[in-house]
XYZ file of C-alpha atoms in Angstrom:
646
model
C 2.282 21.596 9.209
C 4.502 18.525 8.846
C 6.495 19.190 12.071
C 3.175 19.102 13.962
C 1.618 16.166 12.101
C 1.019 12.735 13.623
C 2.962 11.111 10.777
C 6.121 12.840 12.016
C 5.781 11.083 15.368
C 5.251 7.742 13.639
C 8.330 8.314 11.483
C 10.367 9.030 14.618
C 9.371 5.654 16.063
C 7.160 6.953 18.862
C 4.344 4.905 20.377
C 1.484 4.072 18.029
C -1.683 6.088 18.581
C -5.053 4.388 18.159
C -7.931 6.851 18.083
C -11.068 6.374 20.150
C -14.241 6.698 18.043
C -16.723 9.001 19.752
C -20.364 8.104 19.100
C -23.582 7.181 20.900
C -26.030 5.371 18.612
C -29.722 5.778 19.630
C -31.500 2.570 20.614
C -35.169 1.733 21.090
C -36.312 -0.655 23.821
C -32.701 -1.709 24.375
C -32.151 -2.780 20.761
C -30.555 -1.189 17.702
C -33.769 -0.480 15.836
C -35.908 2.438 14.637
C -39.616 2.740 15.610
C -41.794 2.174 12.569
C -44.178 4.994 13.513
C -41.585 7.734 12.882
C -40.269 6.406 9.558
C -42.575 8.603 7.375
C -41.194 11.710 9.098
C -37.630 10.460 8.592
C -38.364 10.227 4.867
C -39.696 13.787 4.768
C -36.677 15.181 6.575
C -34.155 13.233 4.444
C -32.713 11.170 7.331
C -34.324 7.811 6.497
C -31.310 6.231 4.792
C -28.457 7.625 6.863
C -30.003 6.803 10.249
C -29.894 3.082 9.443
C -26.110 3.260 8.976
C -25.426 4.395 12.512
C -25.272 0.798 13.712
C -22.348 -0.247 11.502
C -19.238 -1.234 13.468
C -16.175 0.973 13.037
C -12.565 -0.210 12.877
C -10.618 2.302 14.965
C -7.257 1.038 13.653
C -8.295 1.617 10.046
C -9.482 5.138 10.887
C -6.222 5.878 12.742
C -4.060 4.716 9.826
C -6.027 6.858 7.367
C -5.687 9.944 9.580
C -1.890 9.544 9.419
C -2.163 10.322 5.695
C -4.714 13.149 5.979
C -3.453 16.641 5.180
C -5.333 19.555 6.839
C -3.903 22.009 4.306
C -5.624 20.385 1.315
C -8.314 18.147 2.879
C -6.899 15.176 0.981
C -5.211 11.868 1.758
C -1.640 11.624 0.472
C -1.359 8.108 -0.928
C 1.521 6.717 -2.943
C -0.561 7.036 -6.126
C -1.466 10.704 -5.491
C -4.026 12.796 -3.658
C -7.531 11.452 -2.962
C -10.348 12.465 -0.636
C -13.984 12.057 0.394
C -16.116 14.223 -1.886
C -19.774 15.193 -1.978
C -20.205 12.418 -4.538
C -19.199 9.843 -1.928
C -21.648 11.354 0.568
C -24.540 11.141 -1.905
C -23.811 7.654 -3.233
C -22.880 5.984 0.068
C -25.186 7.717 2.574
C -28.181 8.838 0.514
C -28.457 12.275 2.165
C -28.858 15.570 0.331
C -25.678 17.507 -0.473
C -27.538 20.319 -2.218
C -29.669 23.022 -0.622
C -29.488 25.692 2.052
C -26.354 25.947 4.205
C -26.726 24.639 7.752
C -26.325 27.879 9.681
C -28.616 29.869 11.958
C -28.858 31.882 15.178
C -27.139 30.590 18.311
C -28.759 32.897 20.905
C -32.337 31.585 21.071
C -34.191 30.646 24.253
C -33.422 26.947 24.082
C -35.708 25.897 26.940
C -38.676 27.526 25.180
C -37.692 25.842 21.913
C -37.612 22.443 23.650
C -41.057 22.978 25.135
C -42.460 24.058 21.760
C -41.036 21.283 19.553
C -40.536 18.419 22.023
C -43.334 19.077 24.510
C -40.915 18.855 27.431
C -39.148 21.728 29.172
C -35.737 20.871 30.638
C -35.011 21.984 34.176
C -32.216 24.430 34.880
C -29.861 21.643 35.971
C -30.706 19.601 32.833
C -29.639 22.209 30.290
C -26.377 24.126 30.011
C -26.412 26.909 27.473
C -27.749 25.260 24.326
C -26.660 21.746 25.309
C -28.686 18.891 26.820
C -27.623 15.355 27.613
C -28.518 12.534 25.262
C -29.676 10.560 28.289
C -32.286 13.267 28.965
C -33.749 12.728 25.489
C -33.627 8.942 25.883
C -35.450 9.178 29.230
C -38.324 11.357 28.015
C -38.680 9.569 24.653
C -38.132 5.934 25.586
C -41.478 4.558 24.384
C -43.943 5.381 21.623
C -47.493 4.027 21.847
C -49.762 3.029 19.018
C -52.513 5.327 20.313
C -50.293 8.442 20.354
C -51.599 11.285 18.202
C -49.683 12.622 15.203
C -48.187 15.559 17.107
C -46.715 13.248 19.738
C -45.207 11.053 16.996
C -43.706 14.196 15.435
C -42.111 15.112 18.760
C -40.730 11.593 19.096
C -39.276 11.825 15.568
C -37.622 15.176 16.379
C -36.092 13.724 19.540
C -34.854 10.648 17.643
C -33.205 12.738 14.911
C -31.661 14.986 17.562
C -30.208 11.952 19.334
C -28.738 10.743 16.036
C -27.278 14.189 15.295
C -25.580 14.428 18.684
C -24.511 10.786 18.876
C -23.351 10.072 15.307
C -23.247 13.061 12.926
C -21.957 15.992 15.001
C -20.455 14.430 18.119
C -18.825 16.804 20.586
C -15.902 15.934 22.847
C -18.186 14.674 25.626
C -19.896 12.107 23.359
C -23.019 12.334 25.559
C -24.476 15.781 24.790
C -26.169 17.466 21.847
C -26.651 21.127 20.996
C -30.231 22.325 20.637
C -29.212 24.678 17.830
C -29.958 21.785 15.425
C -33.497 21.503 16.790
C -34.527 24.749 15.067
C -34.201 22.971 11.685
C -36.621 20.188 12.740
C -39.688 22.384 13.172
C -41.022 21.438 9.729
C -39.842 18.121 8.275
C -40.433 19.204 4.680
C -38.406 22.364 5.271
C -35.734 20.262 7.011
C -35.194 18.313 3.795
C -34.249 21.516 1.946
C -30.983 21.914 3.879
C -27.632 20.529 2.691
C -27.189 18.111 5.588
C -24.755 16.000 3.571
C -22.429 18.958 3.004
C -22.565 19.788 6.725
C -21.773 16.165 7.621
C -18.732 16.162 5.323
C -17.527 19.544 6.579
C -17.776 18.442 10.213
C -15.901 15.217 9.389
C -13.183 17.254 7.660
C -12.759 19.353 10.816
C -12.561 16.266 13.037
C -9.960 14.640 10.801
C -7.905 17.843 10.740
C -7.938 18.006 14.547
C -7.063 14.294 14.776
C -3.792 14.837 12.876
C -2.445 16.269 16.147
C -0.560 13.455 17.888
C -1.913 14.556 21.272
C -5.538 14.097 20.144
C -6.832 10.760 21.405
C -10.338 10.596 19.882
C -12.300 11.536 16.789
C -15.980 12.288 16.171
C -18.086 12.915 13.118
C -19.452 10.407 10.600
C -16.500 8.005 10.751
C -18.745 5.390 9.155
C -18.497 7.428 5.956
C -14.690 7.395 6.145
C -14.630 3.629 6.671
C -17.027 2.859 3.798
C -15.091 5.222 1.527
C -11.915 3.233 2.261
C -13.683 -0.083 1.684
C -15.047 0.995 -1.695
C -11.791 2.502 -3.002
C -9.103 0.316 -1.363
C -9.946 -3.402 -1.688
C -6.858 -4.333 0.369
C -8.402 -2.523 3.362
C -11.928 -3.938 2.973
C -13.362 -7.173 4.392
C -12.575 -10.221 2.299
C -16.185 -10.588 1.173
C -17.693 -7.599 -0.631
C -21.518 -7.874 -0.614
C -23.565 -7.139 -3.704
C -25.424 -3.876 -4.161
C -29.000 -3.634 -2.895
C -31.293 -2.134 -5.509
C -32.996 1.209 -4.761
C -30.857 1.855 -1.659
C -27.656 3.873 -1.147
C -24.537 1.883 -1.940
C -23.387 1.958 1.679
C -26.386 -0.139 2.729
C -24.808 -3.266 1.284
C -22.380 -3.301 4.243
C -25.298 -3.466 6.720
C -26.275 -7.032 5.937
C -25.920 -9.569 8.689
C -22.511 -11.209 8.509
C -20.922 -8.286 6.617
C -20.023 -6.154 9.634
C -16.786 -7.913 10.547
C -14.226 -5.162 11.165
C -11.238 -7.410 10.420
C -7.767 -6.758 11.787
C -7.551 -4.306 14.680
C -3.832 -3.466 14.503
C -2.993 0.027 13.266
C 0.445 -1.148 12.115
C -1.164 -3.626 9.711
C -3.241 -0.932 8.005
C -0.305 1.491 8.016
C 1.809 -1.065 6.198
C -0.968 -1.780 3.678
C -1.173 1.923 2.865
C 2.613 2.280 2.659
C 3.073 -0.581 0.197
C -0.181 -0.066 -1.734
C 0.400 -0.229 -5.480
C -1.229 2.199 -7.869
C -3.624 -0.389 -9.316
C -4.880 -1.213 -5.816
C -6.700 2.130 -5.493
C -10.066 2.342 -7.275
C -10.450 5.847 -8.673
C -13.977 5.302 -10.043
C -15.919 2.841 -7.865
C -19.301 4.110 -9.040
C -19.777 3.068 -12.687
C -23.061 3.492 -14.533
C -24.208 0.044 -13.409
C -23.989 1.200 -9.774
C -25.562 4.602 -10.408
C -28.560 3.030 -12.160
C -29.522 1.073 -9.005
C -29.430 4.064 -6.622
C -32.544 5.867 -5.333
C -33.211 9.390 -6.710
C -32.023 11.105 -3.499
C -28.472 9.899 -4.236
C -28.379 11.883 -7.480
C -30.043 15.134 -6.406
C -27.637 18.057 -6.640
C -24.923 16.120 -8.469
C -23.588 19.382 -9.915
C -22.292 20.232 -6.441
C -19.993 17.202 -6.608
C -17.580 19.187 -8.802
C -17.738 22.547 -6.962
C -14.824 24.123 -5.062
C -16.928 25.587 -2.252
C -17.022 25.901 1.551
C -18.900 23.216 3.500
C -20.886 25.030 6.201
C -22.064 23.740 9.582
C -22.470 26.790 11.860
C -18.915 27.762 12.907
C -17.337 24.883 10.953
C -16.201 26.093 7.529
C -14.148 23.539 5.576
C -13.374 23.738 1.853
C -14.424 21.071 -0.614
C -11.593 20.767 -3.187
C -12.422 18.296 -5.989
C -9.963 20.130 -8.274
C -7.170 18.202 -6.528
C -8.715 14.736 -7.125
C -10.054 14.896 -10.687
C -9.159 11.251 -11.287
C -12.008 10.358 -8.919
C -14.305 11.837 -11.574
C -12.572 10.122 -14.495
C -10.568 13.174 -15.640
C -6.849 13.761 -16.056
C -5.213 15.466 -13.088
C -3.118 18.582 -13.746
C -0.816 20.068 -11.148
C -3.303 21.648 -8.710
C -3.338 25.169 -7.411
C -2.593 26.233 -3.855
C -5.089 25.088 -1.176
C -8.311 27.078 -0.879
C -8.823 26.781 2.894
C -8.416 30.184 4.686
C -6.213 29.569 7.709
C -7.869 32.149 9.944
C -11.183 30.237 10.055
C -9.803 26.687 10.081
C -9.983 26.294 13.834
C -12.709 28.728 14.886
C -15.116 27.596 17.628
C -18.349 28.804 19.265
C -16.587 29.536 22.523
C -17.582 33.019 23.689
C -19.466 33.769 20.454
C -23.044 32.639 21.181
C -24.427 36.109 20.415
C -22.525 36.417 17.153
C -24.447 36.929 13.911
C -22.989 34.023 11.947
C -24.975 34.830 8.818
C -23.319 38.219 8.637
C -19.877 37.047 9.723
C -19.755 34.246 7.150
C -21.640 36.101 4.425
C -18.829 35.691 1.793
C -18.725 31.904 2.319
C -22.512 31.645 2.241
C -22.610 33.581 -1.022
C -19.993 31.273 -2.522
C -22.000 28.210 -1.474
C -25.231 29.659 -2.872
C -23.374 30.376 -6.120
C -21.681 26.957 -6.146
C -22.486 26.190 -9.789
C -20.147 29.021 -10.824
C -17.262 27.370 -8.921
C -17.327 24.041 -10.724
C -13.981 22.689 -11.889
C -13.146 22.800 -15.577
C -13.647 19.690 -17.665
C -10.393 17.885 -18.533
C -9.793 14.974 -20.935
C -10.662 11.552 -19.635
C -7.946 9.607 -17.795
C -7.327 6.358 -19.662
C -5.587 3.699 -17.627
C -3.275 4.417 -14.713
C -1.320 7.633 -14.392
C 2.398 7.136 -15.084
C 4.833 7.611 -12.219
C 6.862 9.801 -14.578
C 3.973 12.164 -15.385
C 4.232 15.857 -14.578
C 1.739 15.508 -11.744
C 3.495 12.583 -10.052
C 6.919 14.236 -10.351
C 5.466 17.364 -8.724
C 3.585 15.306 -6.141
C 6.667 13.376 -4.987
C 8.419 16.681 -4.326
C 5.540 17.879 -2.158
C 4.890 14.917 0.105
C 6.311 11.932 1.899
C 5.388 8.687 0.218
C 5.772 6.586 3.369
C 4.634 6.995 6.966
C 6.747 4.184 8.437
C 10.421 4.194 7.326
C 10.547 0.410 7.667
C 8.026 0.121 4.815
C 9.962 2.352 2.405
C 12.531 -0.355 1.689
C 9.847 -3.004 1.319
C 7.846 -0.953 -1.170
C 10.878 -0.341 -3.390
C 11.852 -3.980 -3.279
C 8.252 -4.823 -4.166
C 8.666 -3.151 -7.543
C 11.802 -5.182 -8.182
C 10.097 -8.378 -7.030
C 7.215 -7.709 -9.416
C 9.636 -7.524 -12.353
C 11.564 -10.617 -11.288
C 8.332 -12.559 -10.855
C 7.468 -11.826 -14.463
C 10.929 -12.825 -15.663
C 10.656 -16.288 -14.103
C 7.124 -16.827 -15.410
C 6.659 -19.051 -18.501
C 6.108 -16.005 -20.681
C 9.040 -14.130 -19.209
C 11.454 -17.038 -19.640
C 10.764 -17.048 -23.383
C 11.289 -13.318 -23.798
C 13.649 -11.974 -21.103
C 17.436 -11.966 -21.266
C 20.124 -11.046 -18.794
C 20.163 -7.580 -20.305
C 16.583 -7.099 -19.081
C 17.717 -7.853 -15.542
C 20.261 -5.036 -15.453
C 17.872 -2.166 -14.546
C 16.492 -4.041 -11.553
C 19.908 -5.022 -10.287
C 20.789 -1.354 -10.496
C 17.633 -0.488 -8.543
C 18.742 -2.737 -5.723
C 22.230 -1.232 -5.664
C 20.873 2.324 -5.270
C 18.260 1.375 -2.678
C 20.253 3.243 -0.054
C 20.049 6.364 -2.210
C 16.299 5.841 -2.523
C 16.085 5.681 1.229
C 17.839 9.018 1.478
C 15.405 10.540 -0.997
C 12.241 9.500 0.820
C 13.581 10.797 4.113
C 14.348 14.232 2.738
C 12.224 17.124 4.059
C 9.552 18.521 1.782
C 10.836 21.123 -0.691
C 8.295 23.725 -1.714
C 7.982 24.501 -5.409
C 6.575 27.668 -7.003
C 2.812 28.144 -6.695
C 0.732 28.024 -9.837
C -1.741 30.650 -10.945
C -5.004 30.435 -9.030
C -8.479 30.019 -10.392
C -10.195 30.330 -7.012
C -8.250 32.956 -5.012
C -7.956 32.331 -1.284
C -9.899 34.784 0.838
C -9.282 36.207 4.279
C -12.300 37.258 6.300
C -12.609 39.831 9.018
C -12.746 38.079 12.397
C -13.106 39.250 15.972
C -9.835 40.706 17.216
C -10.238 38.913 20.542
C -10.690 35.511 18.923
C -7.849 33.133 19.710
C -8.924 30.754 16.922
C -7.555 33.003 14.184
C -4.271 31.149 14.598
C -5.921 28.079 13.082
C -6.098 24.493 14.269
C -2.382 24.348 15.144
C -2.513 26.888 17.953
C -2.117 24.292 20.708
C 0.243 21.899 18.987
C 3.835 21.173 19.898
C 6.499 21.217 17.217
C 8.582 18.062 16.785
C 11.523 17.503 14.472
C 11.896 14.381 12.364
C 14.822 12.204 13.378
C 17.341 11.283 10.721
C 16.972 7.816 9.255
C 19.782 5.987 7.512
C 21.003 2.450 6.999
C 24.793 2.480 6.632
C 26.399 -0.638 5.178
C 29.545 -1.949 6.829
C 32.774 -1.124 5.039
C 34.340 -3.981 3.115
C 37.864 -4.594 1.920
C 39.021 -3.523 -1.512
C 38.214 -5.953 -4.282
C 35.676 -8.039 -2.381
C 32.608 -6.811 -4.250
C 31.887 -5.532 -7.692
C 30.772 -1.880 -7.827
C 28.564 -1.086 -10.864
C 28.768 2.201 -12.691
C 26.695 4.974 -11.120
C 23.597 6.276 -12.851
C 21.050 8.979 -12.155
C 17.537 7.651 -12.652
C 15.334 4.625 -13.031
C 14.155 3.360 -16.430
C 10.805 4.830 -17.357
C 9.134 1.535 -18.253
C 9.222 -1.915 -16.681
C 8.971 -4.029 -19.848
C 9.581 -2.972 -23.448
C 9.413 -5.747 -26.025
C 10.710 -6.464 -28.574
C 14.155 -5.007 -27.927
C 16.287 -3.238 -30.460
C 18.282 -5.668 -32.540
C 15.984 -8.649 -31.992
C 14.505 -10.307 -35.034
C 10.703 -10.537 -35.076
C 9.133 -13.462 -36.849
C 5.910 -12.213 -38.423
C 4.463 -15.695 -38.747
C 1.639 -16.637 -36.425
C 0.258 -19.720 -34.747
C -3.042 -20.572 -33.165
C -3.487 -21.722 -29.596
C -6.675 -22.688 -27.858
C -7.534 -21.280 -24.436
C -10.772 -22.634 -22.984
C -12.050 -23.676 -26.421
C -11.378 -20.240 -28.010
C -8.750 -20.093 -30.726
C -6.313 -17.252 -30.339
C -3.721 -16.158 -32.871
C -0.372 -15.056 -31.520
C 2.721 -13.749 -33.313
C 6.117 -15.449 -32.899
C 9.064 -13.467 -31.542
C 12.518 -14.978 -31.873
C 15.077 -13.985 -29.306
C 18.850 -14.579 -29.085
C 19.559 -17.908 -27.459
C 22.656 -16.542 -25.759
C 23.358 -13.272 -24.051
C 26.504 -11.303 -24.970
C 28.250 -12.665 -21.904
C 27.465 -16.250 -22.957
C 28.726 -15.647 -26.493
C 32.177 -14.634 -25.239
C 34.471 -17.635 -25.798
C 37.535 -16.499 -23.921
C 38.146 -16.894 -20.184
C 36.017 -14.396 -18.230
C 37.847 -12.974 -15.195
C 36.137 -12.275 -11.911
C 35.789 -8.463 -11.437
C 38.630 -6.963 -9.398
C 40.400 -10.375 -9.166
C 43.432 -11.684 -11.156
C 42.930 -14.454 -13.697
C 44.695 -17.596 -12.514
C 46.012 -20.465 -14.648
C 43.866 -23.547 -15.124
C 44.842 -26.901 -13.535
C 45.216 -30.243 -15.254
C 43.600 -32.572 -12.769
C 45.161 -34.430 -11.048
C 48.641 -33.676 -12.310
C 48.917 -30.137 -10.933
C 47.007 -30.672 -7.678
C 49.479 -29.994 -4.868
C 50.083 -32.466 -2.071
C 47.531 -31.641 0.647
C 47.896 -34.715 2.789
C 49.629 -32.857 5.587
C 47.021 -30.105 5.597
C 43.689 -31.953 5.145
C 44.611 -35.507 6.108
C 43.828 -36.820 2.619
C 45.852 -36.822 -0.577
C 43.673 -35.119 -3.197
C 45.967 -36.305 -5.983
C 45.021 -39.893 -5.239
C 41.331 -39.052 -4.641
C 40.982 -37.617 -8.186
C 43.147 -40.240 -9.949
C 42.128 -43.096 -12.306
C 43.207 -45.672 -9.685
C 40.647 -44.286 -7.272
C 37.892 -44.683 -9.868
C 38.789 -48.350 -10.428
C 38.754 -49.051 -6.696
C 35.262 -47.524 -6.366
C 33.949 -49.672 -9.250
C 35.436 -52.802 -7.686
C 33.522 -52.295 -4.454
C 30.190 -52.491 -6.330
C 31.218 -55.395 -8.633
C 30.613 -58.136 -6.038
C 27.114 -56.951 -4.964
C 24.372 -59.080 -6.574
C 21.547 -56.617 -5.973
C 22.874 -53.086 -5.318
C 19.330 -51.770 -4.663
C 18.635 -54.213 -1.836
C 20.430 -52.179 0.806
C 18.649 -48.986 -0.332
C 15.171 -50.547 0.069
C 15.858 -51.375 3.705
C 15.880 -47.673 4.537
C 12.138 -47.551 3.872
C 11.295 -49.987 6.670
C 10.654 -48.708 10.184
C 12.385 -50.549 12.977
C 10.675 -53.829 13.966
C 8.289 -53.903 10.994
C 8.122 -56.889 8.679
C 8.683 -56.391 4.975
C 5.294 -57.892 4.125
C 3.612 -54.886 5.755
C 5.320 -52.695 3.157
C 4.636 -54.857 0.118
C 8.175 -56.334 -0.118
C 8.924 -60.027 -0.659
C 11.046 -61.837 1.926
C 14.593 -62.004 0.716
């Protein structure tokens, strides 16, 4: 899908696209608050924690930059350090909503006006309802105030209306941003039963679909729980987060720490800034495991319910939205080593299906294979791999495969900067106090060579993706029987225009022969940045003690050659590609240049000239007196500067 991806337009230098965030947060009495009377019902239904997060500000530029790296084929972000994504673990830990339970799917051909009258106590007029959709303003008008003397049934109705407003305005936002489907109301009949559904999985699946649609350059807005995407980026990419990271609040989901007053600053609002941060992000700047045991121990129990589903390769179901959860591609987020993953699990013929013209369809029967796979999710857990210790090497099998499958940079201007950043990191170490005692000119050679082949590196990153052989599959992709008249079987790319990436090159101007030294060509970079001690260096096994902050530390001595091979060469060293000229005996062999420069250099470098210069200073009693006068501003007495009158 690369020719139809937004990143292709960015690479071609087209106008930056900043997505509009679609949402309508419910308010009470004109303020961003939740009525206290309905909070017990929010707890029963499982919406108590997530509803509070609807008021967090969203940085549209950050969301737009992340979407440029989202891949609809795999439901992962393609970062420089590898694939990563939002998993069910992130939903549980950050939002505190259940990711385990019944799939969110049901009939779509009910009498919606009757359902409104039964569960909300209000029947919409014919001009106030269209199909299964009502306006959010209609709910806000009929449920604007709750009184202390209202009976329990009226409070229940108010709670259902409030949850429905949150569903339509934050969780599952349609393109209008001001309507909500009443098909979600059928799950709010009983609040205890409502808590048995996997709302968290539905939220993540709907967000996946919105992000996939937003990779089309023509798409101007995005819906879904974008707050989840933003908090995920803040927790895993410190360079994208606000400067001040608040501490965790005990017995609340981790995402609640960003709700404190003063912590909602969205920061920079330029998509190019975030794009550059992602392009030049180093591998240690991505946090693969942001939820250690110290964080898990402070979470409420709801954040840990159904944790086995975190590792399952299963479909995320929200009515017609079926998006695959693929943790097998991001095992480092669970502390395991990442092998080369299998082919994507998402069936293309259901990736873009909609409800249009299918309101009478039996979705339970149509999606029966996906529902069975979700209900049997524990059988689709990924295999356990050895623990990943430290950072994954750039020369590992996975990273070599990954670089062949993706583009490391979105903006071509940042490709050169990122490569130079690696060289700058090495040079910075070499000029440090530790590096000066250990590095030689021989250590500098690999990084000089890196700079000389930077143009070749540019050609590599601009190459089109080459597809390698597919590995054997553990979870075979499935194709499902769909309606023959359905236009959505073509997938989400049915309305997209194909664009071709423009060629990018930086040609250096041709120079004359012999002007510059051309090093020998070589094929690849060194595998390691620093390897000490080097072969042939003598290691002194004696040790000395140094004190750092009052703590004695024993360190071994390493002795290094005081001169590099080039310094130990005693003969005249010629300039590359230039003849070796004879040395002059100054001033005897200096030619007469008086006619050319107006001064005779033979006299200027002679012994007589040195005697004349010394004679000019011999008669001055205090040679420093004239120099001190330069410190005085015009018209200021010397006593104002601490000088004595002379």
